[in-house]
Amino acid sequence: MHEFKTTYPDNNYTVHVGHGIFNKVMKHYTSHYNEVFYIVDVTVYGHFRDGILKDIEDPILIDSGESAKTFQSFMNLTENLLEQGIKRSSLVVVIGGGAAGDAGGFAAAVTLRGVDFIQVPTTILAHDSAIGGKTAINSSHGKNLIGAFHRPSGVIYDLEFLSTLPESEIMSGFGEVFKHSLLNSKEAARSLMAKTAFGISIDAIEESIIDGIKTKMDYVSSDEFESGSRKFLNLGHTLGHAIEYQYKIPHGQAIILGLYAMMYISNKTAENEIFDLQKYHEYFSGLDYPVGLLGEMDIEQMIDLMRHDKKNIKNEAIGFVLIDESFSPYFTELNISTLENYLSGIKESI
Amino acid sequence: MHEFKTTYPDNNYTVHVGHGIFNKVMKHYTSHYNEVFYIVDVTVYGHFRDGILKDIEDPILIDSGESAKTFQSFMNLTENLLEQGIKRSSLVVVIGGGAAGDAGGFAAAVTLRGVDFIQVPTTILAHDSAIGGKTAINSSHGKNLIGAFHRPSGVIYDLEFLSTLPESEIMSGFGEVFKHSLLNSKEAARSLMAKTAFGISIDAIEESIIDGIKTKMDYVSSDEFESGSRKFLNLGHTLGHAIEYQYKIPHGQAIILGLYAMMYISNKTAENEIFDLQKYHEYFSGLDYPVGLLGEMDIEQMIDLMRHDKKNIKNEAIGFVLIDESFSPYFTELNISTLENYLSGIKESI
């Protein structure tokens, strides 16, 4: 089992990663609490209620996916916890994919003004979202617009949960794994590409997932509230979120497209070929990511969505994370007309 | 104008108190922000839209009183802020009584995972709730059960707002003023009683309100998250909340009854007469507080409600703040049967 610890000045927590570790590690945490409440993703519960999760009695079940993140679902969740007598001294354990973790984490953050919680991510995508203390639900104006920073007391990432993931989840989750490899180093990205050149298997990417967790932890430990370097984790997300919203494709797929656009813009901005675009185009297409969508995007619409992203604080320019010639991420602001040109260029290059 | 500053290690804020200070002090804050959003209590806006608040354009209006604190109202508030294009770099100004402050503050705490906000309390009661960074909405299981700790960037207490308060609001608000005087000193409480022996006027209690703000600030600065001494602010609230919930009387009136019960229990626990109960009974009754309700309370019901209070962390005992012989507050836990005896004693004494 791997154990990684955050490096905040205080109140640090551990991320436990391994196969078949859930029950053993859980015991370590629950023994400190009189009452433990379980919020479990209904799909995960279906797969593991007779297996890893067999000791959990009466969990509060929540939807898999974004429907867990509506106001109504949030209200049901908090009322349910209160109905069952949650106290400030209780522990909440949230088991599920990224959406369940976001919604369950937000419920833990605001019920009784915050109770301790453990994140138990069960998807590849959630290797990212479960770390860093961001919790949220969705607004009709966009994803994750209502939320809180609430550090978990621990994160238990039992890789056994990944065994039942459908192909689509693996493909989506890989988006963040690939992003972390780019943030890590050129070699990390190259190695991950080699291992997945003919398809993505959990076994092949397990090591990269673990490296991704470390990368994510470094960023969130040094900038918890996203005032500086944590922004780099937004690599590929500025356009990615707009694509996800507009074309209703899974998050990680949209991130792959956003990363491709980032590569194009990084090259243009550096006036140098940092990324061999043709190679990446072939690689992503070979893995069935819908790169062709970039050739059809509505530029005005994309720009309008990016302007309204909660991370964007200006109206006349859009913040972007790019990668420079030394393969380090940096933050820049692109004015609207420059960005329009770049997006046109991307459309034509597809 | 009085200016009091919190004494946290960092991110301190100032509480400004005075007559007719709102517009001048607001300018000082708003000049640092590109966008400012105003959430205003509809009753307050009605009174002051052509006066103190005449420069505010298109405020988001919210209900006065507890109906501002429903899930539905909270959802409307956040969606409204997002609809109007709130950004992380924006400022939210919440103007109103305690309920508006709680709900508006919570919206500011979780919209985009938290934006800066200014509290502008407009009632006596809100001299208490606007300070300390507690924000919340209500659950069907009780008051303030969903919320966040979110420090304001500043608090502007313009005493002009108090000029339109109805009698009932003054009477309710006085509950917390009286509590603060008890936490302050025996002399402070005695002096406040002398000034209000024949009725409560804003002029007579203004000085005590300001002292109350200082008392509250001392407590919240030394224990922001209520792990220790901030609990003392709960003086009179343990039974007070149960009475408020069960008998649907205004918060401050219930607190006066809770304070009377606290005096009785403090005397019994100390086996000494710290408080001259007859004198307080006459004083509170003379001011029309419904002390007689204590003679009719359903003891089992009261105990059940106190057990479920979010501040209570055990099932077999109930946490209480009492006052000792040196007139200092202290926290203790009373087991259920002891408490039943005390409540019976209070009923008989009325």
XYZ file of C-alpha atoms in Angstrom:
700
model
C 0.000 0.000 0.000
C 1.182 3.530 -0.829
C 0.562 6.304 1.667
C 0.997 9.926 0.669
C 0.570 12.792 3.090
C -0.351 16.389 2.303
C 2.165 19.018 3.372
C -0.021 21.784 4.775
C 1.199 23.642 7.871
C -1.328 21.629 9.902
C -4.366 19.349 9.621
C -2.694 17.133 7.068
C -4.340 14.015 5.735
C -3.184 10.814 4.161
C -4.102 9.337 0.800
C -3.953 5.541 0.984
C -3.635 3.726 -2.342
C -3.577 -0.012 -2.936
C -5.474 -3.171 -3.782
C -7.995 -4.517 -1.294
C -7.147 -1.943 1.380
C -10.580 -0.433 2.011
C -11.776 -2.350 5.064
C -8.486 -2.382 6.869
C -7.848 1.341 6.433
C -11.456 2.258 7.199
C -11.189 0.555 10.585
C -8.261 2.779 11.450
C -10.430 5.864 10.884
C -13.839 4.769 12.148
C -12.446 3.623 15.479
C -12.084 7.300 16.433
C -15.761 8.137 15.942
C -18.941 7.223 17.757
C -21.126 7.510 14.695
C -20.189 6.891 11.076
C -22.508 7.688 8.176
C -21.951 6.187 4.734
C -22.948 7.928 1.525
C -22.566 5.449 -1.325
C -22.874 5.793 -5.093
C -25.766 3.506 -6.060
C -23.858 1.855 -8.933
C -20.851 1.124 -6.730
C -23.113 -0.268 -4.032
C -24.705 -2.569 -6.610
C -21.326 -3.988 -7.590
C -19.759 -4.321 -4.150
C -22.541 -4.720 -1.571
C -21.703 -8.402 -1.230
C -17.980 -7.801 -1.560
C -15.795 -4.985 -0.315
C -18.788 -3.066 1.056
C -20.528 -5.945 2.800
C -19.976 -4.543 6.305
C -21.742 -1.282 5.572
C -25.224 -1.130 7.037
C -27.912 1.208 5.775
C -25.859 3.476 3.577
C -27.405 6.618 2.153
C -27.454 5.881 -1.570
C -26.959 8.637 -4.104
C -27.090 8.712 -7.870
C -24.026 8.026 -9.948
C -23.105 10.890 -12.205
C -24.193 14.489 -12.355
C -27.729 13.899 -11.109
C -26.138 13.513 -7.664
C -25.174 17.160 -7.884
C -28.540 18.914 -8.158
C -29.908 21.184 -5.424
C -32.652 18.637 -4.827
C -30.193 15.794 -4.357
C -28.065 17.963 -2.058
C -31.099 18.826 0.022
C -32.127 15.176 0.292
C -28.625 14.217 1.313
C -28.294 16.755 4.123
C -31.827 16.129 5.386
C -31.090 12.413 5.373
C -27.925 12.860 7.433
C -29.782 15.064 9.911
C -32.732 12.663 10.050
C -30.313 9.921 11.039
C -28.960 12.062 13.863
C -25.584 13.213 12.564
C -23.546 15.176 15.113
C -20.551 17.471 14.816
C -18.474 14.656 16.211
C -19.615 12.178 13.530
C -17.711 10.927 10.508
C -19.118 10.853 6.979
C -17.639 8.382 4.490
C -18.324 9.125 0.841
C -17.849 6.188 -1.518
C -18.217 6.658 -5.248
C -17.190 8.374 -8.437
C -16.326 12.025 -8.875
C -19.912 13.275 -8.766
C -20.773 11.329 -5.616
C -17.574 12.570 -4.005
C -18.293 16.182 -4.928
C -21.880 16.065 -3.687
C -21.212 13.944 -0.603
C -18.213 16.077 0.255
C -20.280 19.252 -0.018
C -22.953 17.762 2.232
C -20.231 16.951 4.791
C -18.817 20.464 4.406
C -22.031 22.276 5.290
C -24.084 19.923 7.455
C -23.762 21.347 10.989
C -21.244 23.760 9.391
C -18.885 20.920 8.610
C -18.220 17.396 9.842
C -15.204 15.182 9.219
C -15.305 13.070 6.091
C -13.374 10.388 4.257
C -13.276 10.241 0.471
C -13.336 6.803 -1.093
C -12.995 7.354 -4.845
C -14.093 4.419 -6.976
C -13.283 5.594 -10.495
C -10.183 6.694 -12.356
C -11.556 10.221 -12.697
C -12.012 10.436 -8.943
C -8.284 9.873 -8.353
C -8.241 13.548 -9.203
C -11.421 14.989 -7.729
C -11.159 13.180 -4.385
C -7.930 14.946 -3.529
C -7.619 18.601 -2.651
C -10.741 19.291 -0.651
C -12.861 20.813 -3.396
C -16.519 19.889 -3.053
C -19.455 21.170 -5.094
C -22.842 20.816 -6.640
C -24.040 22.225 -9.957
C -26.043 25.329 -10.742
C -28.264 25.840 -13.748
C -25.516 28.251 -14.812
C -22.754 25.672 -14.844
C -20.960 22.848 -13.122
C -19.489 23.075 -9.616
C -20.615 26.651 -9.094
C -21.874 26.062 -5.533
C -19.402 24.436 -3.187
C -16.816 24.606 -0.457
C -13.211 23.863 0.278
C -13.373 21.114 2.888
C -10.345 18.946 3.530
C -11.089 15.266 3.920
C -9.696 13.527 7.009
C -8.357 10.860 4.707
C -8.657 9.440 1.201
C -8.804 5.686 0.619
C -8.228 4.713 -2.984
C -8.811 0.992 -3.263
C -7.899 0.025 -6.816
C -10.235 -2.993 -6.608
C -13.106 -0.609 -7.224
C -11.732 0.065 -10.698
C -12.295 -3.559 -11.756
C -15.944 -3.023 -12.672
C -15.530 0.241 -14.562
C -17.097 0.296 -18.022
C -14.950 1.238 -21.022
C -16.492 4.718 -21.168
C -15.448 5.485 -17.578
C -11.910 4.323 -18.221
C -11.699 6.474 -21.302
C -13.025 9.500 -19.462
C -10.883 8.981 -16.369
C -7.790 8.719 -18.501
C -8.147 12.396 -19.430
C -7.012 13.535 -15.988
C -4.325 10.843 -15.821
C -2.901 12.149 -19.051
C -3.106 15.734 -17.817
C -1.179 14.838 -14.680
C 1.500 13.145 -16.778
C 1.905 16.354 -18.789
C 2.209 18.355 -15.574
C 4.686 15.825 -14.270
C 7.262 15.732 -17.091
C 7.751 15.187 -20.778
C 9.080 11.712 -20.019
C 6.063 10.806 -17.913
C 3.740 11.765 -20.767
C 5.857 9.905 -23.312
C 5.967 6.767 -21.180
C 2.209 6.846 -20.623
C 1.622 7.208 -24.370
C 3.849 4.218 -25.072
C 1.970 2.063 -22.581
C -1.402 2.991 -24.030
C -0.605 3.244 -27.712
C -2.948 0.371 -28.514
C -5.581 0.902 -25.850
C -6.061 1.896 -22.216
C -6.079 -0.856 -19.604
C -6.206 -0.312 -15.866
C -3.079 -2.396 -15.396
C -1.121 -0.345 -17.905
C -2.010 2.972 -16.331
C -2.024 2.069 -12.634
C 1.432 3.470 -12.074
C 0.527 6.690 -13.871
C -2.604 7.038 -11.751
C -0.466 6.814 -8.623
C 1.996 9.340 -10.050
C -0.998 11.531 -10.869
C -2.119 11.425 -7.252
C 1.321 12.587 -6.175
C 1.317 15.385 -8.737
C -2.122 16.532 -7.660
C -1.129 16.448 -3.986
C 1.926 18.587 -4.604
C -0.177 21.250 -6.258
C -2.999 21.309 -3.727
C -0.627 21.244 -0.760
C 1.220 24.303 -1.959
C -1.881 26.298 -2.960
C -5.028 25.019 -1.302
C -7.363 27.834 -2.328
C -6.211 28.191 -5.905
C -4.655 31.602 -5.691
C -1.514 30.557 -7.568
C 0.024 27.333 -8.802
C -3.077 25.202 -8.218
C -4.411 26.930 -11.303
C -2.007 24.790 -13.334
C -4.267 21.823 -12.646
C -6.668 23.610 -14.930
C -4.475 22.537 -17.856
C -6.778 21.609 -20.736
C -9.860 22.570 -18.740
C -10.571 26.078 -20.015
C -11.708 24.939 -23.442
C -12.411 21.427 -22.089
C -15.214 22.629 -19.839
C -16.793 24.608 -22.664
C -16.715 21.546 -24.936
C -18.103 19.324 -22.207
C -20.945 21.743 -21.555
C -21.799 22.386 -25.197
C -21.359 18.940 -26.713
C -22.365 16.853 -23.689
C -19.405 14.507 -23.880
C -17.843 12.947 -20.756
C -15.534 15.177 -18.724
C -12.300 13.312 -19.429
C -12.965 13.130 -23.156
C -13.510 16.868 -23.233
C -10.274 17.332 -21.293
C -8.335 15.359 -23.908
C -9.706 17.745 -26.546
C -8.877 20.688 -24.310
C -5.334 19.370 -23.892
C -4.956 19.096 -27.645
C -6.039 22.734 -28.001
C -3.630 23.697 -25.209
C -0.795 22.044 -27.154
C -1.682 23.983 -30.291
C -1.822 27.283 -28.391
C 1.373 26.498 -26.468
C 3.203 25.963 -29.758
C 1.836 29.182 -31.225
C 2.610 31.233 -28.163
C 6.152 29.885 -27.925
C 6.595 30.196 -31.702
C 8.137 26.762 -31.461
C 7.025 23.152 -31.749
C 6.810 22.044 -28.119
C 4.241 19.426 -29.062
C 4.209 17.341 -32.233
C 0.532 17.937 -32.921
C 0.218 15.334 -35.629
C 1.530 12.660 -33.302
C -0.935 13.623 -30.560
C -3.788 13.860 -33.035
C -3.115 10.314 -34.184
C -2.659 9.044 -30.649
C -5.894 10.554 -29.312
C -7.878 9.551 -32.402
C -6.456 6.023 -32.189
C -7.879 5.798 -28.667
C -11.267 6.920 -30.032
C -11.311 10.366 -28.475
C -13.596 12.573 -30.598
C -10.869 14.939 -31.752
C -12.944 15.670 -34.860
C -15.319 17.713 -32.706
C -12.654 20.422 -32.557
C -13.065 20.819 -36.314
C -16.743 21.629 -35.879
C -16.764 23.780 -32.778
C -18.669 27.055 -32.744
C -15.944 29.534 -31.825
C -18.215 32.311 -30.558
C -20.068 29.868 -28.380
C -16.858 28.445 -26.965
C -15.532 31.885 -26.138
C -18.771 32.908 -24.508
C -18.711 29.798 -22.295
C -15.056 30.316 -21.374
C -15.738 33.908 -20.399
C -18.372 32.740 -17.953
C -16.219 30.029 -16.395
C -15.976 30.648 -12.653
C -12.193 30.649 -12.869
C -12.221 33.487 -15.306
C -12.105 36.836 -13.569
C -11.941 39.244 -16.503
C -14.343 39.909 -19.326
C -11.909 41.103 -21.973
C -9.421 38.238 -21.675
C -9.462 34.550 -20.805
C -7.015 32.885 -18.462
C -5.231 29.854 -19.921
C -2.667 27.406 -18.630
C -0.059 26.581 -21.256
C 3.201 24.654 -21.325
C 6.469 26.361 -22.142
C 9.623 25.195 -23.924
C 11.102 23.741 -20.751
C 7.859 21.740 -20.395
C 6.697 23.714 -17.369
C 3.115 24.945 -17.030
C 2.439 28.664 -16.825
C -0.607 30.877 -16.575
C -1.370 33.537 -19.143
C -4.254 35.646 -20.311
C -5.258 35.613 -23.936
C -7.308 38.433 -25.287
C -10.458 37.495 -27.114
C -9.303 38.195 -30.663
C -6.037 36.283 -30.224
C -8.002 33.359 -28.902
C -10.436 33.506 -31.818
C -7.482 33.216 -34.164
C -6.078 30.249 -32.308
C -9.414 28.445 -32.255
C -9.805 29.049 -36.003
C -6.333 27.613 -36.488
C -7.252 24.546 -34.446
C -10.449 24.036 -36.451
C -8.504 24.154 -39.690
C -5.769 21.833 -38.424
C -8.173 19.009 -37.624
C -17.639 56.003 14.880
C -16.304 52.993 16.772
C -14.040 50.552 14.962
C -13.261 47.177 16.466
C -10.894 44.709 14.849
C -10.830 40.945 15.264
C -7.612 39.479 16.621
C -7.103 36.367 14.477
C -3.558 35.500 13.407
C -4.434 36.804 9.938
C -7.325 37.910 7.725
C -8.762 40.163 10.373
C -11.769 42.327 9.740
C -13.205 45.467 11.214
C -16.610 46.066 12.729
C -17.646 49.679 12.202
C -20.357 51.018 14.510
C -21.977 54.405 14.439
C -24.825 56.626 13.289
C -25.148 57.380 9.570
C -21.887 55.660 8.663
C -23.144 53.214 6.020
C -22.411 55.039 2.773
C -19.064 56.417 3.804
C -17.722 53.100 5.068
C -19.190 51.155 2.127
C -17.226 53.319 -0.293
C -14.026 52.336 1.439
C -14.772 48.651 0.751
C -16.428 48.735 -2.656
C -13.602 50.729 -4.214
C -11.492 47.557 -4.111
C -13.903 45.503 -6.230
C -14.975 45.558 -9.837
C -18.392 44.117 -9.160
C -20.513 44.503 -6.053
C -23.744 42.586 -5.512
C -26.280 43.672 -2.921
C -28.573 41.258 -1.109
C -31.121 43.289 0.814
C -33.828 42.338 3.297
C -37.088 43.376 1.654
C -38.421 45.138 4.762
C -35.231 47.117 5.221
C -35.254 48.079 1.553
C -38.830 49.307 1.928
C -37.834 51.599 4.780
C -34.560 52.924 3.412
C -34.665 52.768 -0.397
C -35.115 56.519 -0.566
C -32.781 57.146 2.336
C -29.588 55.413 3.399
C -29.889 52.824 0.606
C -30.740 55.179 -2.245
C -27.478 54.547 -4.118
C -28.031 50.809 -4.398
C -29.167 49.746 -7.831
C -30.987 46.486 -8.501
C -30.460 44.741 -5.196
C -31.399 41.098 -4.836
C -34.261 41.244 -2.360
C -34.801 38.481 0.153
C -37.476 37.820 2.719
C -37.196 39.186 6.215
C -37.250 36.502 8.850
C -36.849 32.760 8.708
C -38.421 32.304 5.265
C -35.124 33.694 3.898
C -33.470 30.568 5.243
C -35.216 27.782 3.331
C -33.435 25.601 0.771
C -35.613 27.164 -1.913
C -34.644 30.680 -0.936
C -30.987 29.694 -0.758
C -31.174 28.161 -4.238
C -32.855 31.271 -5.638
C -30.227 33.476 -4.050
C -27.220 31.609 -5.438
C -28.801 31.209 -8.881
C -29.576 34.910 -8.879
C -25.968 35.839 -8.063
C -24.705 33.520 -10.797
C -27.281 34.798 -13.280
C -25.963 38.306 -12.665
C -22.437 37.156 -13.410
C -20.810 37.007 -9.988
C -17.088 36.209 -10.094
C -14.639 35.044 -7.469
C -13.274 38.547 -7.384
C -16.676 40.101 -6.653
C -17.988 41.476 -3.373
C -21.360 40.571 -1.871
C -22.969 43.001 0.565
C -25.710 41.578 2.762
C -28.022 44.129 4.348
C -30.671 43.027 6.788
C -31.677 41.339 9.982
C -30.219 38.142 11.395
C -32.012 35.810 8.994
C -31.029 37.782 5.902
C -27.454 37.931 7.170
C -27.359 34.192 7.822
C -28.811 33.270 4.422
C -26.945 35.906 2.420
C -23.738 35.049 4.206
C -24.182 31.366 3.410
C -24.813 32.181 -0.248
C -21.574 34.198 -0.271
C -19.771 31.339 1.486
C -20.598 28.710 -1.126
C -21.184 30.536 -4.409
C -18.050 29.816 -6.467
C -16.769 28.179 -3.257
C -16.752 31.498 -1.465
C -16.633 35.171 -2.353
C -15.877 38.147 -0.117
C -18.805 39.647 1.704
C -19.751 42.514 3.979
C -22.372 42.152 6.682
C -24.644 45.119 7.278
C -26.850 44.165 10.242
C -30.006 46.221 10.583
C -31.556 44.904 13.780
C -30.515 44.627 17.409
C -30.447 40.829 17.164
C -28.059 41.024 14.241
C -25.458 42.878 16.350
C -24.785 39.337 17.505
C -25.316 37.151 14.425
C -23.431 39.397 11.992
C -20.175 38.961 13.897
C -18.168 35.773 14.001
C -18.534 34.377 10.502
C -21.299 31.871 11.171
C -23.698 31.581 8.246
C -26.554 29.121 7.817
C -29.922 28.108 6.491
C -32.519 25.929 8.191
C -33.297 22.255 7.783
C -36.645 20.610 8.414
C -34.825 19.132 11.427
C -33.944 22.434 13.013
C -32.534 25.905 12.677
C -29.096 26.695 11.273
C -28.256 23.051 10.591
C -26.792 23.710 7.133
C -24.113 26.355 6.966
C -20.523 27.445 6.865
C -17.958 29.435 8.774
C -17.152 32.312 6.427
C -15.482 35.423 7.785
C -16.910 38.675 6.479
C -14.468 41.197 5.043
C -16.094 43.800 7.229
C -19.200 44.519 9.286
C -20.949 47.886 9.088
C -23.414 48.478 11.897
C -25.205 51.707 11.173
C -27.410 52.394 14.161
C -29.748 54.486 11.978
C -31.229 51.228 10.742
C -32.546 50.545 14.227
C -34.850 53.585 14.076
C -37.621 51.724 12.257
C -37.597 48.556 14.336
C -40.980 47.494 15.700
C -41.381 46.879 19.433
C -41.310 43.106 18.948
C -37.884 43.252 17.267
C -36.471 45.423 20.023
C -37.768 43.002 22.628
C -36.322 40.026 20.834
C -32.987 41.669 20.077
C -32.600 42.645 23.692
C -32.237 38.938 24.600
C -28.734 38.758 23.128
C -27.810 42.182 24.511
C -28.718 40.983 27.959
C -26.792 37.735 27.451
C -23.682 39.666 26.444
C -23.993 41.838 29.555
C -24.066 38.687 31.715
C -20.966 37.381 29.937
C -19.341 40.748 30.403
C -19.693 41.287 34.167
C -22.129 41.408 37.031
C -21.902 45.199 36.945
C -22.665 45.339 33.220
C -25.808 43.272 33.726
C -26.860 45.327 36.737
C -26.345 48.605 34.898
C -28.339 47.380 31.892
C -31.184 46.316 34.184
C -31.231 49.719 35.820
C -31.417 51.472 32.452
C -34.279 49.276 31.253
C -36.237 48.763 34.430
C -39.242 50.570 32.968
C -38.900 49.581 29.330
C -36.360 49.046 26.571
C -35.466 51.973 24.348
C -32.773 51.965 21.691
C -31.146 55.011 23.263
C -30.963 53.372 26.669
C -29.315 50.217 25.389
C -27.060 51.591 22.656
C -24.005 51.529 24.872
C -24.740 47.950 25.939
C -25.144 46.893 22.296
C -21.685 48.267 21.565
C -20.275 46.514 24.634
C -22.010 43.348 23.431
C -20.240 43.616 20.074
C -16.906 43.834 21.883
C -17.767 40.843 24.063
C -18.820 38.774 21.064
C -15.668 39.723 19.156
C -13.446 38.669 22.034
C -15.041 35.239 22.083
C -15.060 34.600 18.342
C -11.522 35.887 17.895
C -10.144 33.468 20.455
C -12.148 30.447 19.267
C -13.442 30.824 15.732
C -14.712 27.287 15.231
C -16.339 26.834 18.613
C -14.061 24.184 19.999
C -13.690 25.928 23.361
C -14.651 29.265 24.862
C -16.947 30.313 21.999
C -19.356 27.818 23.482
C -19.946 30.312 26.303
C -21.885 32.430 23.830
C -24.426 29.638 24.026
C -25.410 30.937 27.469
C -29.184 30.609 27.764
C -29.445 28.992 24.348
C -29.621 25.313 25.220
C -33.097 25.494 26.692
C -33.774 28.729 24.790
C -33.603 27.009 21.393
C -35.896 24.224 22.568
C -38.451 26.770 23.812
C -38.189 28.786 20.605
C -38.756 25.672 18.493
C -41.603 24.277 20.553
C -43.518 27.410 21.465
C -42.760 29.462 18.348
C -41.794 32.597 20.219
C -39.157 35.031 18.874
C -35.521 34.010 19.357
C -34.567 36.705 21.848
C -37.650 36.135 23.979
C -36.792 32.452 24.179
C -33.234 33.355 25.124
C -34.477 35.473 28.041
C -36.392 32.418 29.298
C -33.308 30.265 28.709
C -31.216 32.736 30.692
C -33.664 32.583 33.560
C -33.392 28.775 33.571
C -29.594 29.085 33.403
C -29.690 31.276 36.519
C -31.773 28.723 38.383
C -29.437 25.864 37.391
C -26.326 27.942 38.156
C -27.632 28.590 41.675
C -28.473 24.908 42.216
C -25.138 23.697 40.859
C -23.164 26.164 42.961
C -25.416 25.482 45.973
C -25.424 29.206 46.419
C -27.518 32.181 45.365
C -25.520 33.659 42.517
C -28.674 35.122 41.020
C -31.600 36.590 42.940
C -34.229 34.713 40.947
C -37.169 36.656 42.266
C -35.622 39.921 41.169
C -34.961 38.592 37.647
C -38.447 37.067 37.460
C -39.956 40.448 38.242
C -37.649 42.277 35.872
C -38.288 39.988 32.892
C -42.042 39.843 33.562
C -42.136 43.595 33.911
C -40.668 43.863 30.406
C -43.421 41.498 29.157
C -41.199 38.484 28.503
C -43.415 35.371 28.742
C -41.674 33.893 31.780
C -44.900 32.086 32.619
C -44.236 29.687 29.729
C -41.539 28.078 31.867
C -44.265 27.016 34.286
C -46.047 25.125 31.526
C -43.186 23.545 29.595
C -43.279 19.852 28.722
C -40.067 18.596 30.311
C -39.683 15.438 28.217
C -40.180 17.411 25.032
C -37.639 20.028 26.089
C -35.070 17.369 26.895
C -35.656 15.576 23.623
C -35.135 18.816 21.680
C -31.973 19.684 23.634
C -30.528 16.242 22.961
C -30.928 16.826 19.241
C -29.384 20.284 19.280
C -26.430 20.338 16.894
C -24.173 21.550 19.659
C -24.919 18.545 21.775
C -22.537 15.712 21.082
C -23.652 13.074 23.579
C -26.929 11.261 24.020
C -26.800 10.584 27.730
C -25.959 14.120 28.855
C -26.629 17.670 27.715
C -23.989 20.369 27.536
C -24.877 23.577 29.403
C -23.161 26.898 29.928
C -23.609 28.130 33.495
C -22.227 31.002 35.557
C -20.142 30.381 38.650
C -19.769 32.245 41.910
C -17.092 34.544 40.521
C -19.590 35.405 37.747
C -17.545 33.605 35.066
C -19.186 31.339 32.505
C -18.229 27.653 32.395
C -19.269 24.631 30.399
C -20.642 21.523 32.045
C -22.613 18.444 31.127
C -25.758 17.626 33.008
C -27.047 14.111 32.894
C -30.645 13.672 31.889
C -32.126 12.869 35.291
C -30.387 15.808 36.981
C -31.702 18.088 34.284
C -35.230 16.711 34.679
C -35.082 17.621 38.358
C -33.880 21.134 37.595
C -36.574 21.704 35.002
C -39.211 20.476 37.459
C -37.828 22.883 39.997
C -38.020 25.746 37.515
C -41.628 24.873 36.649
C -42.597 24.936 40.315
C -40.757 28.176 40.994
C -42.679 30.132 38.361
